[in-house]
Coordinates of C-alpha atoms in Angstrom, one line a residue:
M1 CA -6.8 34.7 13.7
D2 CA -6.0 32.5 10.6
S3 CA -3.7 34.0 8.0
A4 CA -2.4 33.1 4.5
D5 CA -0.6 34.9 1.7
I6 CA -3.7 35.0 -0.5
L7 CA -7.4 35.0 0.1
I8 CA -9.4 33.5 -2.9
L9 CA -13.1 34.1 -3.1
G10 CA -14.5 31.3 -5.3
G11 CA -13.4 27.7 -5.5
G12 CA -14.6 26.9 -9.1
L13 CA -12.3 25.7 -11.9
V14 CA -10.2 28.9 -12.0
G15 CA -10.1 29.6 -8.2
S16 CA -9.1 26.0 -7.3
A17 CA -6.5 25.9 -10.1
L18 CA -5.0 29.2 -8.8
A19 CA -4.8 27.8 -5.2
V20 CA -3.0 24.6 -6.4
A21 CA -0.6 26.5 -8.7
L22 CA 0.3 28.9 -5.8
D23 CA 0.9 26.0 -3.5
A24 CA 3.3 24.4 -6.0
H25 CA 5.3 27.6 -5.6
G26 CA 5.2 27.8 -1.8
I27 CA 2.5 30.5 -1.6
T28 CA -0.3 29.8 0.8
S29 CA -4.0 30.5 0.3
I30 CA -7.4 30.3 1.9
V31 CA -10.2 29.5 -0.5
I32 CA -13.8 30.0 0.3
D33 CA -16.9 29.0 -1.7
P34 CA -20.6 28.9 -0.7
A35 CA -21.3 25.7 -2.7
D36 CA -21.8 22.2 -1.3
P37 CA -19.2 19.8 -2.9
N38 CA -21.8 17.0 -3.0
T39 CA -24.1 19.2 -5.1
I40 CA -21.5 20.6 -7.6
L41 CA -19.8 17.2 -8.2
A42 CA -23.1 15.4 -8.8
A43 CA -23.7 14.1 -12.4
G44 CA -26.7 16.2 -13.0
F45 CA -25.3 19.5 -11.8
D46 CA -23.6 20.8 -14.9
G47 CA -23.9 19.0 -18.2
R48 CA -21.2 21.1 -19.9
A49 CA -17.8 20.0 -21.2
S50 CA -14.8 22.2 -21.8
A51 CA -12.0 22.0 -24.4
I52 CA -8.8 22.5 -22.4
A53 CA -6.1 23.8 -24.8
S54 CA -2.6 22.2 -24.9
A55 CA -1.0 25.1 -23.0
P56 CA -3.2 24.8 -19.9
M57 CA -2.7 21.1 -20.0
R58 CA 1.0 21.7 -19.6
M59 CA 0.2 23.9 -16.6
F60 CA -1.8 21.0 -15.1
E61 CA 1.3 18.8 -15.6
A62 CA 3.6 21.4 -14.0
I63 CA 1.4 21.7 -10.9
G64 CA 0.7 18.0 -10.6
V65 CA -3.0 17.9 -11.5
D66 CA -2.5 15.8 -14.7
A67 CA -2.4 12.5 -12.8
R68 CA -6.0 13.2 -11.6
L69 CA -7.1 13.8 -15.2
A70 CA -5.2 10.9 -16.8
G71 CA -7.4 8.9 -19.1
K72 CA -10.5 11.0 -18.4
G73 CA -10.3 13.5 -21.3
C74 CA -10.6 12.9 -25.1
P75 CA -7.7 14.2 -27.1
I76 CA -8.6 16.7 -29.8
E77 CA -6.6 15.6 -32.9
G78 CA -8.2 18.0 -35.3
I79 CA -10.7 20.9 -35.6
R80 CA -12.9 21.3 -38.7
V81 CA -14.7 24.7 -39.3
S82 CA -17.3 25.1 -42.0
D83 CA -20.1 27.5 -43.0
G84 CA -23.2 25.3 -42.9
L85 CA -22.9 22.1 -44.8
A86 CA -21.7 23.7 -48.1
P87 CA -18.3 23.0 -49.5
G88 CA -15.3 25.1 -48.2
K89 CA -13.8 24.3 -44.9
L90 CA -10.8 25.0 -42.6
D91 CA -9.0 22.1 -41.0
F92 CA -6.6 22.3 -38.1
A93 CA -4.4 19.3 -37.1
P94 CA -1.3 19.0 -35.1
G95 CA 2.0 18.8 -37.0
E96 CA 4.2 15.7 -37.1
G97 CA 5.4 14.9 -33.5
D98 CA 3.1 17.6 -32.0
S99 CA 0.8 16.9 -29.1
A100 CA -3.0 17.0 -29.4
L101 CA -4.5 20.5 -29.8
G102 CA -6.2 20.0 -26.5
H103 CA -8.5 17.7 -24.5
M104 CA -12.2 17.6 -24.0
F105 CA -13.3 17.0 -20.4
E106 CA -16.7 17.0 -18.8
N107 CA -16.8 19.9 -16.4
R108 CA -17.6 17.5 -13.5
V109 CA -14.4 15.6 -14.1
L110 CA -12.3 18.9 -14.1
R111 CA -14.1 20.2 -11.1
T112 CA -13.5 17.0 -9.1
A113 CA -9.8 16.8 -10.1
L114 CA -9.1 20.5 -9.1
L115 CA -11.1 20.4 -5.9
Q116 CA -9.3 17.2 -4.8
A117 CA -5.9 18.7 -5.7
A118 CA -6.8 21.8 -3.6
Q119 CA -7.9 19.6 -0.7
A120 CA -4.6 17.6 -0.9
A121 CA -2.3 20.7 -1.2
P122 CA -0.6 21.5 2.1
G123 CA -0.6 25.2 1.5
V124 CA -4.3 25.4 0.6
D125 CA -7.0 25.9 3.3
L126 CA -10.2 25.1 1.4
R127 CA -13.4 26.0 3.1
M128 CA -16.6 25.1 1.2
R129 CA -20.1 26.1 2.3
T130 CA -18.6 29.3 3.5
R131 CA -19.3 33.0 2.6
A132 CA -17.4 36.2 3.4
V133 CA -19.6 38.5 5.5
S134 CA -17.2 41.4 5.3
V135 CA -13.9 42.1 3.6
E136 CA -11.7 45.0 4.3
R137 CA -8.8 45.9 2.0
G138 CA -6.5 48.1 4.0
E139 CA -3.1 49.7 3.6
F140 CA -1.3 46.8 5.2
G141 CA -3.4 43.8 4.2
V142 CA -6.8 42.2 3.7
T143 CA -9.1 41.2 6.6
A144 CA -12.2 39.1 6.1
Q145 CA -14.9 37.7 8.3
F146 CA -16.7 34.6 7.3
D147 CA -20.3 33.4 8.2
S148 CA -18.6 30.6 10.2
G149 CA -17.4 33.3 12.6
A150 CA -13.8 33.0 11.6
T151 CA -11.6 36.1 10.8
V152 CA -8.7 35.7 8.4
R153 CA -5.9 37.9 7.1
A154 CA -4.0 37.9 3.8
A155 CA -1.8 40.2 1.8
L156 CA -4.0 40.0 -1.4
L157 CA -7.6 39.3 -2.3
I158 CA -8.5 37.4 -5.5
A159 CA -12.0 37.5 -6.9
A160 CA -12.8 34.2 -8.7
E161 CA -16.5 34.4 -8.1
G162 CA -17.7 34.2 -11.8
R163 CA -19.4 36.7 -14.1
N164 CA -21.6 38.3 -11.4
S165 CA -18.7 38.9 -9.0
P166 CA -19.9 41.0 -6.0
T167 CA -16.3 41.8 -5.0
R168 CA -15.6 43.3 -8.5
D169 CA -18.8 45.4 -8.3
A170 CA -18.1 46.6 -4.7
A171 CA -14.6 47.7 -5.8
G172 CA -16.2 49.9 -8.5
L173 CA -14.4 48.0 -11.4
K174 CA -16.6 48.8 -14.3
V175 CA -17.6 46.2 -16.9
A176 CA -18.6 46.5 -20.5
R177 CA -21.3 44.0 -21.2
W178 CA -23.9 43.1 -23.8
S179 CA -26.1 40.1 -24.6
Y180 CA -25.9 38.3 -27.9
D181 CA -29.7 37.5 -27.8
H182 CA -28.5 33.9 -28.2
A183 CA -28.8 30.9 -25.9
A184 CA -26.5 27.8 -25.9
M185 CA -28.2 24.5 -25.7
V186 CA -25.8 22.0 -24.3
A187 CA -26.2 18.2 -24.3
T188 CA -24.2 15.0 -24.7
L189 CA -25.3 12.6 -27.4
G190 CA -24.3 9.2 -28.6
H191 CA -23.7 8.5 -32.3
E192 CA -23.2 5.5 -34.5
R193 CA -19.9 6.5 -36.1
S194 CA -16.7 7.5 -34.4
H195 CA -15.8 11.2 -34.2
E196 CA -12.1 10.1 -34.7
N197 CA -11.2 12.7 -32.0
I198 CA -12.2 15.6 -34.3
A199 CA -14.0 18.7 -33.1
F200 CA -16.5 20.2 -35.6
E201 CA -17.8 23.8 -35.7
I202 CA -20.5 24.3 -38.2
F203 CA -21.7 27.9 -38.6
Y204 CA -25.3 28.8 -39.3
P205 CA -26.8 32.4 -39.4
E206 CA -28.5 31.9 -36.1
G207 CA -25.3 30.7 -34.4
P208 CA -22.6 28.0 -34.4
F209 CA -23.3 24.3 -33.9
A210 CA -20.3 22.7 -32.2
I211 CA -19.7 18.9 -31.9
L212 CA -16.9 18.2 -29.4
P213 CA -15.4 14.7 -29.0
L214 CA -15.8 12.9 -25.7
L215 CA -14.5 9.5 -24.6
D216 CA -16.7 6.5 -25.5
D217 CA -18.8 5.1 -22.7
E218 CA -20.8 1.8 -22.3
H219 CA -23.3 3.0 -24.9
G220 CA -20.6 3.7 -27.5
H221 CA -19.4 6.9 -29.2
R222 CA -20.3 10.2 -27.6
S223 CA -19.9 14.0 -28.3
A224 CA -20.8 17.1 -26.5
V225 CA -23.0 19.4 -28.6
V226 CA -23.2 23.2 -28.1
W227 CA -26.1 24.4 -30.2
T228 CA -26.5 28.1 -30.4
V229 CA -30.1 29.3 -31.1
N230 CA -31.9 32.7 -31.0
A231 CA -32.8 33.5 -27.4
R232 CA -36.5 33.7 -28.3
D233 CA -36.4 30.1 -29.7
A234 CA -34.6 28.6 -26.7
A235 CA -37.6 27.9 -24.5
G236 CA -39.4 26.2 -27.3
M237 CA -36.3 24.1 -28.3
N238 CA -35.9 23.0 -24.7
K239 CA -39.5 21.7 -24.7
I240 CA -39.3 19.5 -27.8
S241 CA -39.0 15.8 -27.3
D242 CA -35.6 14.0 -27.3
R243 CA -36.7 12.3 -30.6
A244 CA -37.4 15.7 -32.3
Y245 CA -34.2 17.2 -30.9
L246 CA -32.1 14.3 -32.3
A247 CA -33.8 14.5 -35.7
E248 CA -33.1 18.3 -35.8
A249 CA -29.5 17.7 -34.7
E250 CA -29.0 15.1 -37.4
K251 CA -30.1 17.7 -40.0
R252 CA -27.6 20.2 -38.7
M253 CA -24.8 17.7 -38.8
G254 CA -25.7 16.3 -42.3
G255 CA -25.8 12.8 -40.8
F256 CA -22.0 12.3 -41.0
L257 CA -21.9 10.6 -37.5
G258 CA -24.7 8.3 -38.4
K259 CA -27.7 7.5 -36.2
L260 CA -27.9 9.7 -33.1
G261 CA -28.8 8.7 -29.5
P262 CA -29.0 8.3 -26.6
L263 CA -29.3 11.9 -25.4
S264 CA -28.3 13.2 -22.0
T265 CA -30.2 15.8 -19.9
R266 CA -30.3 19.1 -21.8
F267 CA -29.1 22.4 -20.4
S268 CA -29.5 25.9 -21.7
H269 CA -27.9 29.2 -20.8
P270 CA -28.0 32.7 -22.3
L271 CA -24.8 34.0 -24.0
G272 CA -23.3 37.3 -23.4
F273 CA -20.0 39.3 -23.4
H274 CA -18.5 41.1 -20.5
H275 CA -15.0 42.6 -20.1
A276 CA -13.6 44.5 -17.1
A277 CA -11.1 47.1 -18.5
W278 CA -9.4 47.2 -15.1
I279 CA -8.8 43.9 -13.4
T280 CA -6.9 45.2 -10.3
S281 CA -7.6 47.5 -7.4
N282 CA -6.1 48.1 -4.0
R283 CA -4.9 44.6 -2.8
L284 CA -7.4 43.0 -5.3
A285 CA -7.0 41.1 -8.6
L286 CA -9.8 39.5 -10.7
V287 CA -9.4 36.1 -12.5
G288 CA -11.6 34.1 -14.8
D289 CA -15.2 35.1 -15.4
A290 CA -15.0 37.8 -12.8
A291 CA -12.6 39.6 -15.2
H292 CA -14.0 38.6 -18.6
G293 CA -16.7 36.4 -20.3
I294 CA -16.7 35.6 -24.0
H295 CA -18.8 33.8 -26.6
P296 CA -18.0 30.1 -26.7
I297 CA -17.6 30.3 -30.5
A298 CA -13.8 29.6 -30.2
G299 CA -13.9 27.4 -27.2
Q300 CA -11.6 29.6 -25.3
G301 CA -13.7 30.5 -22.2
V302 CA -12.1 28.6 -19.3
N303 CA -8.7 28.7 -21.1
V304 CA -8.6 32.5 -20.8
G305 CA -9.1 32.0 -17.0
F306 CA -6.3 29.5 -16.8
R307 CA -4.0 32.1 -18.6
D308 CA -5.0 34.5 -15.8
V309 CA -3.9 31.9 -13.3
A310 CA -0.5 31.3 -14.9
T311 CA 0.2 35.0 -15.3
L312 CA -0.8 36.0 -11.8
V313 CA 1.3 33.1 -10.3
E314 CA 4.4 34.2 -12.2
V315 CA 3.9 37.8 -11.1
L316 CA 3.5 36.8 -7.4
V317 CA 6.4 34.3 -7.4
D318 CA 8.7 37.0 -8.9
G319 CA 7.5 39.4 -6.3
K320 CA 8.1 36.9 -3.5
R321 CA 11.6 36.3 -4.7
L322 CA 12.3 40.0 -4.5
G323 CA 10.9 40.1 -0.9
M324 CA 8.0 42.3 -2.0
D325 CA 4.6 42.5 -0.3
L326 CA 2.3 40.3 -2.4
G327 CA -0.3 43.1 -2.5
D328 CA 2.2 45.6 -3.8
P329 CA 0.7 48.0 -6.4
Q330 CA 3.7 47.3 -8.7
L331 CA 2.9 43.6 -8.9
L332 CA -0.8 44.3 -9.6
A333 CA 0.2 46.8 -12.3
R334 CA 2.3 44.1 -14.0
Y335 CA -0.6 41.6 -13.9
Q336 CA -2.9 44.3 -15.3
R337 CA -0.5 45.1 -18.2
W338 CA 0.2 41.5 -19.0
R339 CA -3.4 40.3 -19.0
G340 CA -5.3 43.5 -20.0
L341 CA -4.4 43.5 -23.7
D342 CA -4.4 39.8 -24.2
T343 CA -7.9 39.3 -22.8
F344 CA -9.2 42.2 -24.8
M345 CA -7.8 40.9 -28.0
V346 CA -9.3 37.4 -27.4
A347 CA -12.6 39.0 -26.5
A348 CA -12.6 41.3 -29.6
A349 CA -11.7 38.4 -31.9
T350 CA -14.5 36.1 -30.6
D351 CA -17.0 38.9 -30.7
G352 CA -16.0 39.7 -34.3
L353 CA -16.3 36.0 -35.4
T354 CA -19.8 35.8 -33.8
R355 CA -20.9 38.8 -35.8
L356 CA -19.1 37.8 -39.0
F357 CA -20.7 34.3 -39.1
G358 CA -24.1 35.7 -38.1
V359 CA -24.5 37.7 -41.3
P360 CA -27.3 36.0 -43.3
G361 CA -27.6 35.6 -47.0
K362 CA -25.9 33.6 -49.8
A363 CA -23.4 36.3 -50.7
A364 CA -22.1 36.5 -47.1
S365 CA -21.9 32.7 -46.9
A366 CA -20.0 32.5 -50.2
V367 CA -17.5 35.1 -48.8
R368 CA -17.0 33.2 -45.6
R369 CA -16.5 29.9 -47.4
F370 CA -13.9 31.5 -49.7
G371 CA -12.2 32.9 -46.6
L372 CA -12.1 29.6 -44.8
S373 CA -10.7 27.8 -47.9
A374 CA -8.1 30.6 -48.3
V375 CA -6.9 30.3 -44.7
D376 CA -6.8 26.5 -45.1
R377 CA -4.2 27.0 -47.9
V378 CA -2.1 29.7 -46.2
S379 CA 0.3 28.1 -43.8
P380 CA 1.5 31.2 -41.8
L381 CA -2.1 32.3 -41.2
K382 CA -3.1 28.8 -40.2
R383 CA -0.2 28.5 -37.8
M384 CA -1.2 31.8 -36.1
F385 CA -4.8 30.5 -35.6
M386 CA -3.4 27.2 -34.3
A387 CA -1.1 29.0 -31.7
E388 CA -4.2 30.9 -30.5
A389 CA -6.2 27.7 -30.2
R390 CA -3.5 26.0 -28.3
G391 CA -3.1 29.0 -25.9
E392 CA 0.5 29.7 -27.1
S393 CA 0.2 33.2 -28.6
G394 CA 1.6 36.4 -27.2
D395 CA 3.8 36.5 -24.1
V396 CA 3.3 33.0 -22.7
P397 CA 3.7 32.6 -18.9
K398 CA 6.1 29.9 -17.7
L399 CA 3.3 27.6 -16.4
L400 CA 1.7 27.4 -19.8
Q401 CA 5.1 26.3 -21.2
G402 CA 5.1 23.5 -18.6
L403 CA 7.7 25.1 -16.4
T404 CA 7.2 26.2 -12.8
A405 CA 7.6 30.0 -12.4

């Protein structure tokens, strides 16, 4: 029977990052995922891009993933927030001598780097195209049987299966969830003028319109666009021609990037919120979307998952040093305390922003523009927002400071 310290169900961005981070600290893991690597690494599989904040980037350096990402992400040198195209804005930029606020990566690039790092890590046993047929969490450990016929043992089970985690549901961990009646339309588009490494978030009553800087390619300047529309309009918007889409996008942007095109394949997905109040059970911990899913309004989605990784690794490494069983309830209770409040605060803040910027009318817009301009002028408030955007607020785990736990 094969065995490892940890069994991780789900080898996506968060699951594979967790396995690599554990390996960097001498903790072994078996990772299983039903996906076929050839499918999920193909160019047409997932058109999304993710803003990786500066704190998770430091974690990638600490666990040796940064070399696989070198030169493949566009640094975010500033963020500009505005209410429609009216005057009044909020600008974030790094201080003198500070690093970029984060980096924009196409999800395919991130997925490739993390999967390759997991495959290369001596303490990671990565098994793709594999499912768990049964999992037993007992008093003395976890035993799982795979559809390959293999049986494995571990001290702790991690659910990194995404928002519809069957392991979470089977454990009876209840989830608060609601839909925003919004859909995000995601595409990559070329544009005539340089984005100058600035990310733009333009708020409209039906939802935010985000323009996120990507590296230039052979066609020239590029950005990822996340366009939030009412769910009832999504199907119609997906059917319009590329030309009509680009004309509509140019209106939303006010033309500041010049002529738009070419346009990539377009993707659309519904937006919702979910939050598991309890992220641990007997010999079980949830990470990433299995634990929480938030509106992409603040670009924090996968970064919250990487905070889970850094926190859980530190808790487990401290437990290992003390000679504790890695499934010990005390360790899981510490992870629950450390992450529970932080994830709830981020979730509540993004939900509040979504609702605040969704209030229609000129009066509401005027109040928002006044608020943005006011925050722009108040340094302490601005620094607080910057720390949140960088992933440096609250009790920051060592890995997010660039240190091994």
